[in-house]
């Protein structure tokens, strides 16, 4: 479906030359003379390649027919992550390249939002917060007691996060997946 460029916003999904793109950034410029210009930074939902496009006010673009659904992460096989649609129970693979850094927020059984283009899974959005176990924590050195002491910790998925000095191996840590940062310690692994 064609829409006016003025109706496009950040995170809109567009179809350009048959390839679905996400709008990562959008800039509107009104020159002193002539038509307004929209500059878009787009990222392919298939392979993650970024491109820049420029459109004039009044131009029409094709909206990508992307739908979302609730999915459950099942397992990883070679370079494919396998997800199951929670309503239809169909399994869909997604490549390591398409997952990107979201792989650090996947553990078996976690529920994610899947982006579907037709019957093909093209991307996922992890939950806003996820709890992971710290498997390796750096030793903290106490030098300045007036500021919060941070040290690095490696989570069970391989994610490296800055954590407060009281965190130890085996602690369960709540992580904000939007920023990849520590939120709180929620307990100890049993």
mmCIF file of C-alpha atoms in Angstrom:
data_model
loop_
_atom_site.group_PDB
_atom_site.id
_atom_site.type_symbol
_atom_site.label_atom_id
_atom_site.label_comp_id
_atom_site.label_asym_id
_atom_site.label_seq_id
_atom_site.Cartn_x
_atom_site.Cartn_y
_atom_site.Cartn_z
ATOM 1 C CA UNK A 1 0.000 0.000 0.000
ATOM 2 C CA UNK A 2 1.446 3.368 -1.029
ATOM 3 C CA UNK A 3 1.553 6.104 1.634
ATOM 4 C CA UNK A 4 2.658 9.725 1.569
ATOM 5 C CA UNK A 5 6.245 10.319 2.711
ATOM 6 C CA UNK A 6 4.886 12.752 5.324
ATOM 7 C CA UNK A 7 3.116 9.823 7.050
ATOM 8 C CA UNK A 8 6.373 7.886 7.492
ATOM 9 C CA UNK A 9 7.996 7.979 10.931
ATOM 10 C CA UNK A 10 10.831 6.289 12.819
ATOM 11 C CA UNK A 11 10.419 2.473 12.881
ATOM 12 C CA UNK A 12 8.008 2.484 9.917
ATOM 13 C CA UNK A 13 8.433 -0.506 7.604
ATOM 14 C CA UNK A 14 8.884 0.339 3.901
ATOM 15 C CA UNK A 15 9.165 -1.868 0.825
ATOM 16 C CA UNK A 16 11.832 -0.593 -1.605
ATOM 17 C CA UNK A 17 12.627 -2.630 -4.749
ATOM 18 C CA UNK A 18 10.933 -5.639 -3.128
ATOM 19 C CA UNK A 19 13.103 -5.488 0.018
ATOM 20 C CA UNK A 20 11.561 -4.578 3.412
ATOM 21 C CA UNK A 21 13.362 -1.814 5.338
ATOM 22 C CA UNK A 22 13.011 -0.304 8.794
ATOM 23 C CA UNK A 23 13.254 3.494 9.119
ATOM 24 C CA UNK A 24 16.043 3.974 11.684
ATOM 25 C CA UNK A 25 16.328 7.761 11.334
ATOM 26 C CA UNK A 26 14.286 10.415 9.580
ATOM 27 C CA UNK A 27 15.184 14.051 9.013
ATOM 28 C CA UNK A 28 12.881 16.727 7.584
ATOM 29 C CA UNK A 29 14.465 19.737 5.861
ATOM 30 C CA UNK A 30 12.632 22.731 4.423
ATOM 31 C CA UNK A 31 14.983 24.690 2.184
ATOM 32 C CA UNK A 32 14.386 28.381 1.545
ATOM 33 C CA UNK A 33 13.490 27.591 -2.027
ATOM 34 C CA UNK A 34 11.805 24.507 -3.467
ATOM 35 C CA UNK A 35 10.029 21.515 -1.952
ATOM 36 C CA UNK A 36 10.685 20.055 1.470
ATOM 37 C CA UNK A 37 13.078 17.103 1.622
ATOM 38 C CA UNK A 38 12.914 13.961 3.775
ATOM 39 C CA UNK A 39 16.178 12.109 4.409
ATOM 40 C CA UNK A 40 15.779 8.554 5.630
ATOM 41 C CA UNK A 41 18.339 6.153 7.039
ATOM 42 C CA UNK A 42 16.979 2.680 6.347
ATOM 43 C CA UNK A 43 18.078 -0.775 7.512
ATOM 44 C CA UNK A 44 17.148 -3.908 5.585
ATOM 45 C CA UNK A 45 15.018 -6.309 7.612
ATOM 46 C CA UNK A 46 16.495 -9.211 5.633
ATOM 47 C CA UNK A 47 20.270 -8.746 5.939
ATOM 48 C CA UNK A 48 20.708 -5.629 8.129
ATOM 49 C CA UNK A 49 22.416 -3.556 5.412
ATOM 50 C CA UNK A 50 21.837 0.180 5.822
ATOM 51 C CA UNK A 51 21.078 2.684 3.057
ATOM 52 C CA UNK A 52 20.251 6.394 2.890
ATOM 53 C CA UNK A 53 17.345 7.614 0.760
ATOM 54 C CA UNK A 54 16.048 11.114 -0.020
ATOM 55 C CA UNK A 55 12.437 11.917 -0.885
ATOM 56 C CA UNK A 56 10.607 15.148 -1.694
ATOM 57 C CA UNK A 57 7.419 16.331 -0.048
ATOM 58 C CA UNK A 58 4.452 14.691 -1.784
ATOM 59 C CA UNK A 59 6.353 11.549 -2.838
ATOM 60 C CA UNK A 60 4.662 8.232 -2.157
ATOM 61 C CA UNK A 61 6.394 5.147 -0.777
ATOM 62 C CA UNK A 62 5.315 1.528 -0.429
ATOM 63 C CA UNK A 63 4.556 0.319 3.090
ATOM 64 C CA UNK A 64 5.920 -3.187 3.807
ATOM 65 C CA UNK A 65 3.237 -5.754 4.762
ATOM 66 C CA UNK A 66 4.991 -6.696 8.015
ATOM 67 C CA UNK A 67 2.930 -8.270 10.788
ATOM 68 C CA UNK A 68 3.933 -9.091 14.363
ATOM 69 C CA UNK A 69 3.138 -12.118 16.486
ATOM 70 C CA UNK A 70 4.135 -13.615 19.818
ATOM 71 C CA UNK A 71 6.830 -16.285 19.462
ATOM 72 C CA UNK A 72 8.811 -18.513 21.792
ATOM 73 C CA UNK A 73 12.536 -19.146 21.359
ATOM 74 C CA UNK A 74 13.157 -22.906 21.251
ATOM 75 C CA UNK A 75 16.805 -23.638 20.392
ATOM 76 C CA UNK A 76 19.790 -22.854 18.169
ATOM 77 C CA UNK A 77 20.878 -25.211 15.405
ATOM 78 C CA UNK A 78 24.131 -24.325 13.580
ATOM 79 C CA UNK A 79 23.663 -20.651 12.594
ATOM 80 C CA UNK A 80 19.839 -20.769 12.785
ATOM 81 C CA UNK A 81 17.680 -19.786 15.759
ATOM 82 C CA UNK A 82 14.367 -21.650 15.896
ATOM 83 C CA UNK A 83 11.206 -19.878 17.095
ATOM 84 C CA UNK A 84 7.659 -21.184 17.518
ATOM 85 C CA UNK A 85 4.540 -19.117 16.828
ATOM 86 C CA UNK A 86 2.552 -19.173 20.095
ATOM 87 C CA UNK A 87 -0.829 -19.317 18.304
ATOM 88 C CA UNK A 88 -0.213 -21.665 15.344
ATOM 89 C CA UNK A 89 2.702 -23.666 16.837
ATOM 90 C CA UNK A 90 4.562 -23.387 13.501
ATOM 91 C CA UNK A 91 8.354 -23.276 13.780
ATOM 92 C CA UNK A 92 10.334 -20.575 11.975
ATOM 93 C CA UNK A 93 14.137 -20.304 11.581
ATOM 94 C CA UNK A 94 16.015 -16.998 11.750
ATOM 95 C CA UNK A 95 19.667 -16.624 10.794
ATOM 96 C CA UNK A 96 22.421 -15.523 13.148
ATOM 97 C CA UNK A 97 22.938 -12.466 10.944
ATOM 98 C CA UNK A 98 19.267 -11.440 11.172
ATOM 99 C CA UNK A 99 19.243 -11.856 14.962
ATOM 100 C CA UNK A 100 22.280 -9.592 15.462
ATOM 101 C CA UNK A 101 22.904 -8.506 19.055
ATOM 102 C CA UNK A 102 19.472 -9.758 20.129
ATOM 103 C CA UNK A 103 21.145 -13.171 20.527
ATOM 104 C CA UNK A 104 22.411 -12.002 23.923
ATOM 105 C CA UNK A 105 18.816 -11.784 25.177
ATOM 106 C CA UNK A 106 17.724 -15.253 24.072
ATOM 107 C CA UNK A 107 17.480 -18.227 26.362
ATOM 108 C CA UNK A 108 15.258 -21.254 25.845
ATOM 109 C CA UNK A 109 11.581 -20.552 26.477
ATOM 110 C CA UNK A 110 11.762 -16.730 26.352
ATOM 111 C CA UNK A 111 8.817 -15.027 24.602
ATOM 112 C CA UNK A 112 9.686 -12.483 21.889
ATOM 113 C CA UNK A 113 7.780 -10.446 19.303
ATOM 114 C CA UNK A 114 8.352 -11.828 15.818
ATOM 115 C CA UNK A 115 8.183 -9.745 12.630
ATOM 116 C CA UNK A 116 6.670 -11.676 9.739
ATOM 117 C CA UNK A 117 6.767 -10.797 6.044
ATOM 118 C CA UNK A 118 4.135 -13.133 4.646
ATOM 119 C CA UNK A 119 4.999 -16.551 6.093
ATOM 120 C CA UNK A 120 8.684 -15.717 6.659
ATOM 121 C CA UNK A 121 10.151 -14.635 9.999
ATOM 122 C CA UNK A 122 12.407 -11.634 9.273
ATOM 123 C CA UNK A 123 13.250 -10.343 12.753
ATOM 124 C CA UNK A 124 12.499 -10.365 16.459
ATOM 125 C CA UNK A 125 12.178 -7.913 19.316
ATOM 126 C CA UNK A 126 13.164 -9.323 22.723
ATOM 127 C CA UNK A 127 11.154 -8.507 25.853
ATOM 128 C CA UNK A 128 12.003 -5.132 27.421
ATOM 129 C CA UNK A 129 13.570 -6.791 30.475
ATOM 130 C CA UNK A 130 15.154 -10.221 30.833
ATOM 131 C CA UNK A 131 16.721 -12.023 33.772
ATOM 132 C CA UNK A 132 20.111 -13.647 33.139
ATOM 133 C CA UNK A 133 22.581 -15.418 35.409
ATOM 134 C CA UNK A 134 26.046 -13.925 35.918
ATOM 135 C CA UNK A 135 28.546 -16.702 35.108
ATOM 136 C CA UNK A 136 31.765 -14.698 35.373
ATOM 137 C CA UNK A 137 32.262 -11.538 37.447
ATOM 138 C CA UNK A 138 35.403 -9.413 37.566
ATOM 139 C CA UNK A 139 37.070 -8.769 40.901
ATOM 140 C CA UNK A 140 36.287 -5.276 42.165
ATOM 141 C CA UNK A 141 38.963 -3.047 43.593
ATOM 142 C CA UNK A 142 37.777 -0.696 46.290
ATOM 143 C CA UNK A 143 39.536 2.622 45.791
ATOM 144 C CA UNK A 144 36.940 5.363 46.063
ATOM 145 C CA UNK A 145 33.971 4.929 48.394
ATOM 146 C CA UNK A 146 32.222 8.165 47.380
ATOM 147 C CA UNK A 147 31.054 6.904 43.975
ATOM 148 C CA UNK A 148 29.270 3.746 42.892
ATOM 149 C CA UNK A 149 31.736 1.007 42.008
ATOM 150 C CA UNK A 150 31.009 -0.845 38.751
ATOM 151 C CA UNK A 151 32.670 -3.994 37.440
ATOM 152 C CA UNK A 152 32.078 -6.197 34.424
ATOM 153 C CA UNK A 153 30.077 -9.402 34.445
ATOM 154 C CA UNK A 154 29.529 -11.980 31.712
ATOM 155 C CA UNK A 155 25.999 -13.357 31.554
ATOM 156 C CA UNK A 156 24.968 -16.925 30.614
ATOM 157 C CA UNK A 157 24.306 -15.798 27.017
ATOM 158 C CA UNK A 158 27.722 -14.157 26.571
ATOM 159 C CA UNK A 159 26.506 -10.589 27.181
ATOM 160 C CA UNK A 160 29.011 -8.389 29.038
ATOM 161 C CA UNK A 161 27.388 -5.885 31.408
ATOM 162 C CA UNK A 162 28.598 -3.320 33.943
ATOM 163 C CA UNK A 163 27.269 -4.295 37.388
ATOM 164 C CA UNK A 164 27.638 -2.917 40.943
ATOM 165 C CA UNK A 165 30.419 -4.280 43.136
ATOM 166 C CA UNK A 166 28.062 -6.399 45.290
ATOM 167 C CA UNK A 167 27.113 -8.685 42.363
ATOM 168 C CA UNK A 168 28.752 -12.131 42.471
ATOM 169 C CA UNK A 169 28.815 -15.207 40.228
ATOM 170 C CA UNK A 170 25.479 -17.024 40.245
ATOM 171 C CA UNK A 171 23.416 -13.870 40.841
ATOM 172 C CA UNK A 172 20.379 -13.402 38.641
ATOM 173 C CA UNK A 173 20.492 -9.965 37.037
ATOM 174 C CA UNK A 174 17.658 -8.035 35.393
ATOM 175 C CA UNK A 175 18.855 -6.479 32.093
ATOM 176 C CA UNK A 176 17.167 -3.742 30.037
ATOM 177 C CA UNK A 177 17.297 -5.131 26.469
ATOM 178 C CA UNK A 178 16.813 -1.681 24.894
ATOM 179 C CA UNK A 179 20.129 -0.439 26.302
ATOM 180 C CA UNK A 180 21.878 -3.663 27.366
ATOM 181 C CA UNK A 181 22.411 -2.307 30.880
ATOM 182 C CA UNK A 182 22.023 -3.586 34.443
ATOM 183 C CA UNK A 183 18.709 -2.790 36.166
ATOM 184 C CA UNK A 184 18.784 -4.783 39.410
ATOM 185 C CA UNK A 185 19.832 -8.006 41.096
ATOM 186 C CA UNK A 186 16.779 -10.234 41.462
ATOM 187 C CA UNK A 187 18.233 -13.195 43.315
ATOM 188 C CA UNK A 188 20.638 -16.113 43.386
ATOM 189 C CA UNK A 189 20.586 -19.102 41.055
ATOM 190 C CA UNK A 190 19.261 -22.170 42.791
#
